[in-house]
Amino acid sequence: MPNTARYAAYAAFRQRRSEVLARIFFIVCVSLFVIVSFAQHQARADSAGLVRLADVESGALLLNSTEPGKYVPAPLLATDVQIDVTGPLARARVTQHFINPGDGWVEGKYVFPLPENAAVDTLKMVIGTRVIEGQIKEKQEARQIYEEARADGRRASLVEQQRPNVFTNSVANIGPRETIVVQIEYQQTVRQDGDAFSLRFPMVVAPRYVPKSATPQLVDFKPGEGGWGEILPPREPLDLEQPPVLHPDMGQINPVSLAISIDAGFALGTVESAHHEISLTRDGTRKATLTLAGELTPANKDFELVWKPAAASAPAAALFRERVGDEDYILVMLTPPAGSTVPAAKPREVILVIDNSGSMSGPSMDQAKKSLLWALDRLKPADTFNVIRFDDTTTVLFPQAVPAHGENLDVARRYVGNLEANGGTEMLPALRASLVDPDAGDSSRLRQVVFLTDGAIYNERELFTEITSNLGRSRIFTVGIGSAPNSYFMARAAEAGRGTFTHIGSETQVAERMSVLFEKLQNPVMTDIAASWPGGRNTQSWPNPVPDLYKGEPIVLSARMPKAEGTLTLKGQLAGAPWEIRLPLDAGETRPGIGKLWARRKIEQLEADARIEGDWQKHDGDILKTALDHHLVSRLTSLVAVDVTPVRPDGEKLTTRDMPVNLPDGWDYEKVFGAEAMPAAQRAAFKASAAPMLAMAAMPASADASSGGLALPQTSTDAATLIHGGLLAFMLAGLLVALRWLHQHWNGGASARRYR
């Protein structure tokens, strides 16, 4: 063949080869596009983070979805707590790490407790190296700001008060596998009882029993319907949100690290934690720091710390002040002496009320029964008594109070010993029964109601109304039982009932704390207390009037005045004899946060007045102004922090998830919730995988703007992505093989033809 013809044939061959290769390349590209598009579509379809049980390979908490056999990874939480105690004051910073372990965009809502006397004043949202400060707003306005940011795809946080000791933190637009850090700060006073100082940090909101009462329904009459109306379904009240509770078989979540520094102002003696092991380091005689011995603990029971002075008795007085604007704020704590003479104790009518509902099952019931039996053993022959027990029913042991002699006491002991925890917590009928007083005019006998309960109720307002309306000569002493009692209800019920609140968190505390309580039951140590402040009407002080006090309890007063000068005079009856003391107000030490504590006490007083008067709107204007002026979260105000830049892409769905909490330590899930809320097979599948969640939360000691966040737990293997990746690799390998074959075939054929 001539060279010209040979070259023409070879050129035609190269052109055909190029056309074939181009077609193969086009087919491969189209295939790749289809696979990638399918993968993206599948990712969008699973944007809610749906996984199957078989996909879970590490700690995860799954919530049911509408698609059978698939679940949604729940947002997780880790908390870091730092509390600084200075004298009788405590400043706390609670850092919450909201973790989204899934592949979709979520809004997490967490219900959490704080001390009932906490003045919550600070909210910070940490995003990378930026810190966004929260602003105090009227509750509805704050909610609107948050919802607009949520809809716009901006990160936002909203802290709202449900009760004075129950708050919610909503965090919107947490991206896939992202952590958002939110800090909350509050101020409080520590509790003093005799020579013991203590503080509690609650860690879990216990499930609340909603009483069986008819929920009002409305009838809707629409124009043009000929007079026919429709009965609308009942709407449950939403003033207290109840989070989903994790079954104990699924392990523990919501890990907490905690560190406390104490500068007591006096030589420290013992420093003890009753319910958690601690690691304690002393710094001289007056200071100490401590952390949890295990570094992390699940949020399933309250932390309690008690410290005592090294000397025989604690300091008797404390005086602090703060200048804010044009006014001074004062905090006074004064422990009166016990008195050289004690009046003869009057005989008593003691009504012992015990909660044996399902939430008391386990250690709580054992503690309550042991406490009640201890109380029966301390009654004197001149006393009378009765026992009332309640769950979703109420039983009064005797028709009326009976003498505390052997036979009656034996009957009561056997009755209490046979009690078992079960059923709901219908507390109102039991409270009403305890306040029935056939001898209301009998002044020769003290009438005392001792209420042993965990306070796990929803309808606190009804109970407060009952106490203020029908207290009469009775005095109510509440004993909080268990690992996570409703301290708000217990403290306020005792306050309204003119008694005291005692907490028993373990059986080892029964004898000691019931003994202290019964010393208080004998007689009030101080009565008829009056405070005379300088400044006249320009001074506002709380509480007003000052309540009676029992042995070991300090007088705690707060006041606002133009200038802290002059003398505060306190008068009263101490052990039946006149008592008076004077405190120079200009001698107080300056401390930050005194103004916020005054505002918190004022709000408490106004809320108490509303309970007594039955008019919750009468004082709302004053409560709102006080909360806004002092930047405090209240029933009427909230803290909101919003980022300015949208982060959630358009079209990406936002899923709202209520973040689950642990069941309080010692509670029985089935006794509280009845039938299982989660199938046993699903619980078993997670029993081994959910346990490592505490270890996964490698929390920093603090979370400032430079915090790197937490290591995120992996919830599942991404099976769909792996399959798609495998298909892509397979097709690319096939393409390379085809190209190699074509190259060898055509090059070999061309060479053979050239040398033919």
mmCIF file with all atom_site columns, C-alpha atoms in Angstrom, residues 79-81 203 255-259 276-279 290-298 694-695 697-701:
data_model
loop_
_atom_site.group_PDB
_atom_site.id
_atom_site.type_symbol
_atom_site.label_atom_id
_atom_site.label_alt_id
_atom_site.label_comp_id
_atom_site.label_asym_id
_atom_site.label_entity_id
_atom_site.label_seq_id
_atom_site.pdbx_PDB_ins_code
_atom_site.Cartn_x
_atom_site.Cartn_y
_atom_site.Cartn_z
_atom_site.occupancy
_atom_site.B_iso_or_equiv
_atom_site.pdbx_formal_charge
_atom_site.auth_seq_id
_atom_site.auth_comp_id
_atom_site.auth_asym_id
_atom_site.auth_atom_id
_atom_site.pdbx_PDB_model_num
ATOM 1  C CA . THR A 1 79  ? -22.747 20.625 80.825 1.00 0.00 ? 79  THR A CA 1
ATOM 2  C CA . ASP A 1 80  ? -19.864 22.297 82.627 1.00 0.00 ? 80  ASP A CA 1
ATOM 3  C CA . VAL A 1 81  ? -20.614 24.043 85.966 1.00 0.00 ? 81  VAL A CA 1
ATOM 4  C CA . MET A 1 203 ? -29.260 18.460 87.742 1.00 0.00 ? 203 MET A CA 1
ATOM 5  C CA . PRO A 1 255 ? -22.886 14.358 81.430 1.00 0.00 ? 255 PRO A CA 1
ATOM 6  C CA . VAL A 1 256 ? -21.955 17.139 83.873 1.00 0.00 ? 256 VAL A CA 1
ATOM 7  C CA . SER A 1 257 ? -18.578 18.329 85.103 1.00 0.00 ? 257 SER A CA 1
ATOM 8  C CA . LEU A 1 258 ? -18.577 20.535 88.198 1.00 0.00 ? 258 LEU A CA 1
ATOM 9  C CA . ALA A 1 259 ? -16.006 22.681 89.989 1.00 0.00 ? 259 ALA A CA 1
ATOM 10 C CA . HIS A 1 276 ? -21.322 12.638 94.929 1.00 0.00 ? 276 HIS A CA 1
ATOM 11 C CA . GLU A 1 277 ? -17.694 11.788 95.541 1.00 0.00 ? 277 GLU A CA 1
ATOM 12 C CA . ILE A 1 278 ? -15.476 14.880 95.355 1.00 0.00 ? 278 ILE A CA 1
ATOM 13 C CA . SER A 1 279 ? -11.795 15.705 95.112 1.00 0.00 ? 279 SER A CA 1
ATOM 14 C CA . LEU A 1 290 ? -13.240 20.910 94.659 1.00 0.00 ? 290 LEU A CA 1
ATOM 15 C CA . THR A 1 291 ? -14.275 18.914 91.617 1.00 0.00 ? 291 THR A CA 1
ATOM 16 C CA . LEU A 1 292 ? -16.162 15.700 91.062 1.00 0.00 ? 292 LEU A CA 1
ATOM 17 C CA . ALA A 1 293 ? -13.906 12.741 91.805 1.00 0.00 ? 293 ALA A CA 1
ATOM 18 C CA . GLY A 1 294 ? -15.018 11.033 88.601 1.00 0.00 ? 294 GLY A CA 1
ATOM 19 C CA . GLU A 1 295 ? -14.719 14.275 86.552 1.00 0.00 ? 295 GLU A CA 1
ATOM 20 C CA . LEU A 1 296 ? -18.101 13.591 84.916 1.00 0.00 ? 296 LEU A CA 1
ATOM 21 C CA . THR A 1 297 ? -21.424 12.476 86.326 1.00 0.00 ? 297 THR A CA 1
ATOM 22 C CA . PRO A 1 298 ? -24.755 11.870 84.595 1.00 0.00 ? 298 PRO A CA 1
ATOM 23 C CA . LEU A 1 694 ? -20.393 9.988  79.203 1.00 0.00 ? 694 LEU A CA 1
ATOM 24 C CA . ALA A 1 695 ? -16.890 9.131  78.036 1.00 0.00 ? 695 ALA A CA 1
ATOM 25 C CA . ALA A 1 697 ? -18.234 14.070 76.136 1.00 0.00 ? 697 ALA A CA 1
ATOM 26 C CA . ALA A 1 698 ? -14.624 15.157 76.605 1.00 0.00 ? 698 ALA A CA 1
ATOM 27 C CA . MET A 1 699 ? -15.599 18.533 77.994 1.00 0.00 ? 699 MET A CA 1
ATOM 28 C CA . PRO A 1 700 ? -13.160 21.398 78.517 1.00 0.00 ? 700 PRO A CA 1
ATOM 29 C CA . ALA A 1 701 ? -12.788 22.828 82.006 1.00 0.00 ? 701 ALA A CA 1
#
